[in-house]
Amino acid sequence: MVARTAGHCGPRGGVMAAPMKRAAGWGRWFCTAAAPRPWRLFGAMCLLRLPRITQPLEKEEEEMAALMEQIELEKSHYSDHEVRKLEEEEQLRRRKESAYDDDDEAPGKTVIMAQDLEDKWEQKLLGFEAAPRITDADKNNNRTSLNRKLDSNLMLLVKQKIGNQELWLLPQVEWQPGETLRSTAERAMATFLGDHIQAKILGNAPYGIYKYKFPRAIRTEDNVGAKVFFFKAFLQSSDLSQAELKEDYLWVTKDELGDYLKSEYLKKVNRFLLDL
C-alpha cells in the first residue's frame, strides 16, 4: 500500500505537490512533506539610457565617409535648386551679351535669385552653434546625471544593503509568490524609481542569472543562497523629475561598472550587456 500525505500525488498521473521518494524494499513511490526552497529568488532590472548622439568617427571611418561622399557627388544629378541656379546664370549671361534693358521688368516685382537664397542660408549657418558633446556633467564627473556620456549607454546602479554590507547592484527585489520573474524585476524598478518611470522592457525571459551562496554563518539547508535573474529595459524618457529616487544611485557606462560591481557579479552582467 502507498502512504499518501497532503497534496494530491501518486505513482502515476496527477500533479505532485511534494517530492516523492522510493520506500526501501518497495516498488512504489510515496510523498514526503513539501521541502522548503533552499534558494531565494530575486528579479533585477538592467535599465539602460540609450545614446543620444553618435560616437565620433575614427580616422579610417572619416576617410571612408569622405570617399563615399565624393563618389555620391560625382554620380549624382543636379537638384532642382542647382538646375534653377544654372538657368539663372545663363539668363544673366545672355542679358549682358544682348544689352538687355532691365526697365522692361514688371514694376514693383521682387525677384529672388537662387544665389540670394544661398547667401541667406549661409548667414543662417554662420549663426548656428552645435551643442557640445562634452556636457557640464562630464566635466564635473557627475555620475548621478543622465546628461553625460551622450554617445554611450548608461546603466542604472543603486546601493542596496545585502546582509551587513552595502553594495552597488542593479535594482533588485525578492520574488513573491504569484509573481512572474519579469513582474518582480518591474517591481524592483518601480521600488527605486517610483511608478512614473517610462521604460520599454525587452522580452519575458531573463537575460542572465547570478547565483551565490550565503556566508556559512547564516547558511542552512533551507537557506543556501540566492539566484538573481536579470531583465533588460530601455529608458523611454530622460526626464526623471517625477521619479522618486529612494536610494543612492548612479548612471554609469559599461567601462565604469568595474568601479562599483564585484568581479563575479560583473562577469554575469557583461555577458548580456552590449555597448554598441
PDB file of N, CA, C and O in Angstrom, residues 81-117:
ATOM      1  N   HIS A  81      17.299  73.019 -57.107  1.00  0.00           N
ATOM      2  CA  HIS A  81      17.918  74.319 -56.813  1.00  0.00           C
ATOM      3  C   HIS A  81      19.126  74.554 -57.722  1.00  0.00           C
ATOM      4  O   HIS A  81      19.314  75.676 -58.235  1.00  0.00           O
ATOM      5  N   GLU A  82      19.918  73.527 -57.907  1.00  0.00           N
ATOM      6  CA  GLU A  82      21.096  73.687 -58.768  1.00  0.00           C
ATOM      7  C   GLU A  82      20.684  73.946 -60.221  1.00  0.00           C
ATOM      8  O   GLU A  82      21.304  74.753 -60.920  1.00  0.00           O
ATOM      9  N   VAL A  83      19.638  73.258 -60.677  1.00  0.00           N
ATOM     10  CA  VAL A  83      19.143  73.491 -62.040  1.00  0.00           C
ATOM     11  C   VAL A  83      18.660  74.929 -62.179  1.00  0.00           C
ATOM     12  O   VAL A  83      18.950  75.621 -63.172  1.00  0.00           O
ATOM     13  N   ARG A  84      17.935  75.402 -61.165  1.00  0.00           N
ATOM     14  CA  ARG A  84      17.439  76.786 -61.194  1.00  0.00           C
ATOM     15  C   ARG A  84      18.604  77.774 -61.227  1.00  0.00           C
ATOM     16  O   ARG A  84      18.583  78.757 -61.986  1.00  0.00           O
ATOM     17  N   LYS A  85      19.622  77.529 -60.429  1.00  0.00           N
ATOM     18  CA  LYS A  85      20.766  78.437 -60.383  1.00  0.00           C
ATOM     19  C   LYS A  85      21.483  78.491 -61.724  1.00  0.00           C
ATOM     20  O   LYS A  85      21.872  79.574 -62.195  1.00  0.00           O
ATOM     21  N   LEU A  86      21.657  77.342 -62.377  1.00  0.00           N
ATOM     22  CA  LEU A  86      22.300  77.315 -63.688  1.00  0.00           C
ATOM     23  C   LEU A  86      21.482  78.080 -64.726  1.00  0.00           C
ATOM     24  O   LEU A  86      22.040  78.804 -65.567  1.00  0.00           O
ATOM     25  N   GLU A  87      20.165  77.909 -64.659  1.00  0.00           N
ATOM     26  CA  GLU A  87      19.303  78.621 -65.605  1.00  0.00           C
ATOM     27  C   GLU A  87      19.397  80.133 -65.399  1.00  0.00           C
ATOM     28  O   GLU A  87      19.456  80.904 -66.366  1.00  0.00           O
ATOM     29  N   GLU A  88      19.409  80.562 -64.153  1.00  0.00           N
ATOM     30  CA  GLU A  88      19.514  81.991 -63.882  1.00  0.00           C
ATOM     31  C   GLU A  88      20.869  82.553 -64.314  1.00  0.00           C
ATOM     32  O   GLU A  88      20.958  83.676 -64.830  1.00  0.00           O
ATOM     33  N   GLU A  89      21.912  81.784 -64.095  1.00  0.00           N
ATOM     34  CA  GLU A  89      23.234  82.233 -64.546  1.00  0.00           C
ATOM     35  C   GLU A  89      23.276  82.359 -66.063  1.00  0.00           C
ATOM     36  O   GLU A  89      23.889  83.294 -66.613  1.00  0.00           O
ATOM     37  N   GLU A  90      22.618  81.441 -66.736  1.00  0.00           N
ATOM     38  CA  GLU A  90      22.571  81.513 -68.198  1.00  0.00           C
ATOM     39  C   GLU A  90      21.770  82.733 -68.652  1.00  0.00           C
ATOM     40  O   GLU A  90      22.140  83.426 -69.620  1.00  0.00           O
ATOM     41  N   GLN A  91      20.680  83.021 -67.978  1.00  0.00           N
ATOM     42  CA  GLN A  91      19.887  84.196 -68.322  1.00  0.00           C
ATOM     43  C   GLN A  91      20.691  85.486 -68.124  1.00  0.00           C
ATOM     44  O   GLN A  91      20.655  86.403 -68.969  1.00  0.00           O
ATOM     45  N   LEU A  92      21.433  85.579 -67.024  1.00  0.00           N
ATOM     46  CA  LEU A  92      22.251  86.761 -66.776  1.00  0.00           C
ATOM     47  C   LEU A  92      23.335  86.925 -67.842  1.00  0.00           C
ATOM     48  O   LEU A  92      23.641  88.048 -68.288  1.00  0.00           O
ATOM     49  N   ARG A  93      23.913  85.809 -68.263  1.00  0.00           N
ATOM     50  CA  ARG A  93      24.951  85.873 -69.293  1.00  0.00           C
ATOM     51  C   ARG A  93      24.381  86.397 -70.606  1.00  0.00           C
ATOM     52  O   ARG A  93      24.973  87.243 -71.270  1.00  0.00           O
ATOM     53  N   ARG A  94      23.170  85.918 -70.952  1.00  0.00           N
ATOM     54  CA  ARG A  94      22.549  86.368 -72.199  1.00  0.00           C
ATOM     55  C   ARG A  94      22.171  87.854 -72.131  1.00  0.00           C
ATOM     56  O   ARG A  94      22.254  88.573 -73.133  1.00  0.00           O
ATOM     57  N   ARG A  95      21.720  88.308 -70.961  1.00  0.00           N
ATOM     58  CA  ARG A  95      21.363  89.707 -70.808  1.00  0.00           C
ATOM     59  C   ARG A  95      22.583  90.609 -71.048  1.00  0.00           C
ATOM     60  O   ARG A  95      22.489  91.653 -71.703  1.00  0.00           O
ATOM     61  N   LYS A  96      23.708  90.210 -70.479  1.00  0.00           N
ATOM     62  CA  LYS A  96      24.909  91.007 -70.663  1.00  0.00           C
ATOM     63  C   LYS A  96      25.349  91.046 -72.127  1.00  0.00           C
ATOM     64  O   LYS A  96      25.796  92.068 -72.642  1.00  0.00           O
ATOM     65  N   GLU A  97      25.214  89.905 -72.808  1.00  0.00           N
ATOM     66  CA  GLU A  97      25.645  89.838 -74.206  1.00  0.00           C
ATOM     67  C   GLU A  97      24.709  90.609 -75.130  1.00  0.00           C
ATOM     68  O   GLU A  97      25.135  91.177 -76.142  1.00  0.00           O
ATOM     69  N   SER A  98      23.413  90.628 -74.813  1.00  0.00           N
ATOM     70  CA  SER A  98      22.445  91.271 -75.705  1.00  0.00           C
ATOM     71  C   SER A  98      22.040  92.665 -75.247  1.00  0.00           C
ATOM     72  O   SER A  98      21.087  93.240 -75.778  1.00  0.00           O
ATOM     73  N   ALA A  99      22.751  93.195 -74.260  1.00  0.00           N
ATOM     74  CA  ALA A  99      22.424  94.523 -73.742  1.00  0.00           C
ATOM     75  C   ALA A  99      20.951  94.619 -73.371  1.00  0.00           C
ATOM     76  O   ALA A  99      20.228  95.541 -73.761  1.00  0.00           O
ATOM     77  N   TYR A 100      20.477  93.628 -72.624  1.00  0.00           N
ATOM     78  CA  TYR A 100      19.054  93.557 -72.236  1.00  0.00           C
ATOM     79  C   TYR A 100      18.698  94.736 -71.350  1.00  0.00           C
ATOM     80  O   TYR A 100      19.459  95.117 -70.446  1.00  0.00           O
ATOM     81  N   ASP A 101      17.542  95.341 -71.592  1.00  0.00           N
ATOM     82  CA  ASP A 101      17.106  96.524 -70.853  1.00  0.00           C
ATOM     83  C   ASP A 101      16.322  96.092 -69.616  1.00  0.00           C
ATOM     84  O   ASP A 101      15.248  95.478 -69.712  1.00  0.00           O
ATOM     85  N   ASP A 102      16.878  96.370 -68.415  1.00  0.00           N
ATOM     86  CA  ASP A 102      16.223  95.960 -67.173  1.00  0.00           C
ATOM     87  C   ASP A 102      14.901  96.670 -66.956  1.00  0.00           C
ATOM     88  O   ASP A 102      14.077  96.237 -66.156  1.00  0.00           O
ATOM     89  N   ASP A 103      14.679  97.821 -67.675  1.00  0.00           N
ATOM     90  CA  ASP A 103      13.441  98.562 -67.441  1.00  0.00           C
ATOM     91  C   ASP A 103      12.210  97.824 -67.940  1.00  0.00           C
ATOM     92  O   ASP A 103      11.087  98.207 -67.623  1.00  0.00           O
ATOM     93  N   ASP A 104      12.441  96.754 -68.731  1.00  0.00           N
ATOM     94  CA  ASP A 104      11.295  96.002 -69.239  1.00  0.00           C
ATOM     95  C   ASP A 104      10.671  95.090 -68.188  1.00  0.00           C
ATOM     96  O   ASP A 104       9.620  94.508 -68.413  1.00  0.00           O
ATOM     97  N   GLU A 105      11.358  94.930 -67.037  1.00  0.00           N
ATOM     98  CA  GLU A 105      10.799  94.088 -65.979  1.00  0.00           C
ATOM     99  C   GLU A 105       9.534  94.734 -65.422  1.00  0.00           C
ATOM    100  O   GLU A 105       9.391  95.962 -65.414  1.00  0.00           O
ATOM    101  N   ALA A 106       8.608  93.914 -64.946  1.00  0.00           N
ATOM    102  CA  ALA A 106       7.358  94.422 -64.373  1.00  0.00           C
ATOM    103  C   ALA A 106       7.662  95.286 -63.167  1.00  0.00           C
ATOM    104  O   ALA A 106       8.455  94.897 -62.294  1.00  0.00           O
ATOM    105  N   PRO A 107       7.083  96.485 -63.098  1.00  0.00           N
ATOM    106  CA  PRO A 107       7.362  97.393 -61.981  1.00  0.00           C
ATOM    107  C   PRO A 107       6.865  96.820 -60.657  1.00  0.00           C
ATOM    108  O   PRO A 107       5.800  96.214 -60.581  1.00  0.00           O
ATOM    109  N   GLY A 108       7.674  97.009 -59.614  1.00  0.00           N
ATOM    110  CA  GLY A 108       7.296  96.561 -58.271  1.00  0.00           C
ATOM    111  C   GLY A 108       7.499  95.078 -58.033  1.00  0.00           C
ATOM    112  O   GLY A 108       7.208  94.595 -56.946  1.00  0.00           O
ATOM    113  N   LYS A 109       7.995  94.347 -58.983  1.00  0.00           N
ATOM    114  CA  LYS A 109       8.184  92.911 -58.841  1.00  0.00           C
ATOM    115  C   LYS A 109       9.546  92.630 -58.215  1.00  0.00           C
ATOM    116  O   LYS A 109      10.570  93.123 -58.690  1.00  0.00           O
ATOM    117  N   THR A 110       9.552  91.857 -57.146  1.00  0.00           N
ATOM    118  CA  THR A 110      10.799  91.485 -56.471  1.00  0.00           C
ATOM    119  C   THR A 110      11.203  90.088 -56.912  1.00  0.00           C
ATOM    120  O   THR A 110      10.418  89.139 -56.787  1.00  0.00           O
ATOM    121  N   VAL A 111      12.394  89.985 -57.428  1.00  0.00           N
ATOM    122  CA  VAL A 111      12.897  88.705 -57.920  1.00  0.00           C
ATOM    123  C   VAL A 111      13.951  88.193 -56.945  1.00  0.00           C
ATOM    124  O   VAL A 111      14.938  88.890 -56.671  1.00  0.00           O
ATOM    125  N   ILE A 112      13.724  87.003 -56.412  1.00  0.00           N
ATOM    126  CA  ILE A 112      14.683  86.380 -55.503  1.00  0.00           C
ATOM    127  C   ILE A 112      15.435  85.315 -56.293  1.00  0.00           C
ATOM    128  O   ILE A 112      14.860  84.323 -56.746  1.00  0.00           O
ATOM    129  N   MET A 113      16.712  85.552 -56.451  1.00  0.00           N
ATOM    130  CA  MET A 113      17.544  84.643 -57.227  1.00  0.00           C
ATOM    131  C   MET A 113      18.024  83.483 -56.347  1.00  0.00           C
ATOM    132  O   MET A 113      18.014  83.565 -55.103  1.00  0.00           O
ATOM    133  N   ALA A 114      18.443  82.413 -57.006  1.00  0.00           N
ATOM    134  CA  ALA A 114      18.980  81.258 -56.283  1.00  0.00           C
ATOM    135  C   ALA A 114      20.197  81.651 -55.466  1.00  0.00           C
ATOM    136  O   ALA A 114      20.403  81.153 -54.347  1.00  0.00           O
ATOM    137  N   GLN A 115      21.019  82.540 -56.002  1.00  0.00           N
ATOM    138  CA  GLN A 115      22.196  82.989 -55.275  1.00  0.00           C
ATOM    139  C   GLN A 115      21.807  83.764 -54.023  1.00  0.00           C
ATOM    140  O   GLN A 115      22.478  83.662 -52.990  1.00  0.00           O
ATOM    141  N   ASP A 116      20.704  84.513 -54.082  1.00  0.00           N
ATOM    142  CA  ASP A 116      20.218  85.223 -52.900  1.00  0.00           C
ATOM    143  C   ASP A 116      19.843  84.240 -51.794  1.00  0.00           C
ATOM    144  O   ASP A 116      20.112  84.481 -50.606  1.00  0.00           O
ATOM    145  N   LEU A 117      19.203  83.149 -52.198  1.00  0.00           N
ATOM    146  CA  LEU A 117      18.833  82.123 -51.219  1.00  0.00           C
ATOM    147  C   LEU A 117      20.068  81.498 -50.585  1.00  0.00           C
ATOM    148  O   LEU A 117      20.108  81.270 -49.371  1.00  0.00           O
TER     149      LEU A 117
END
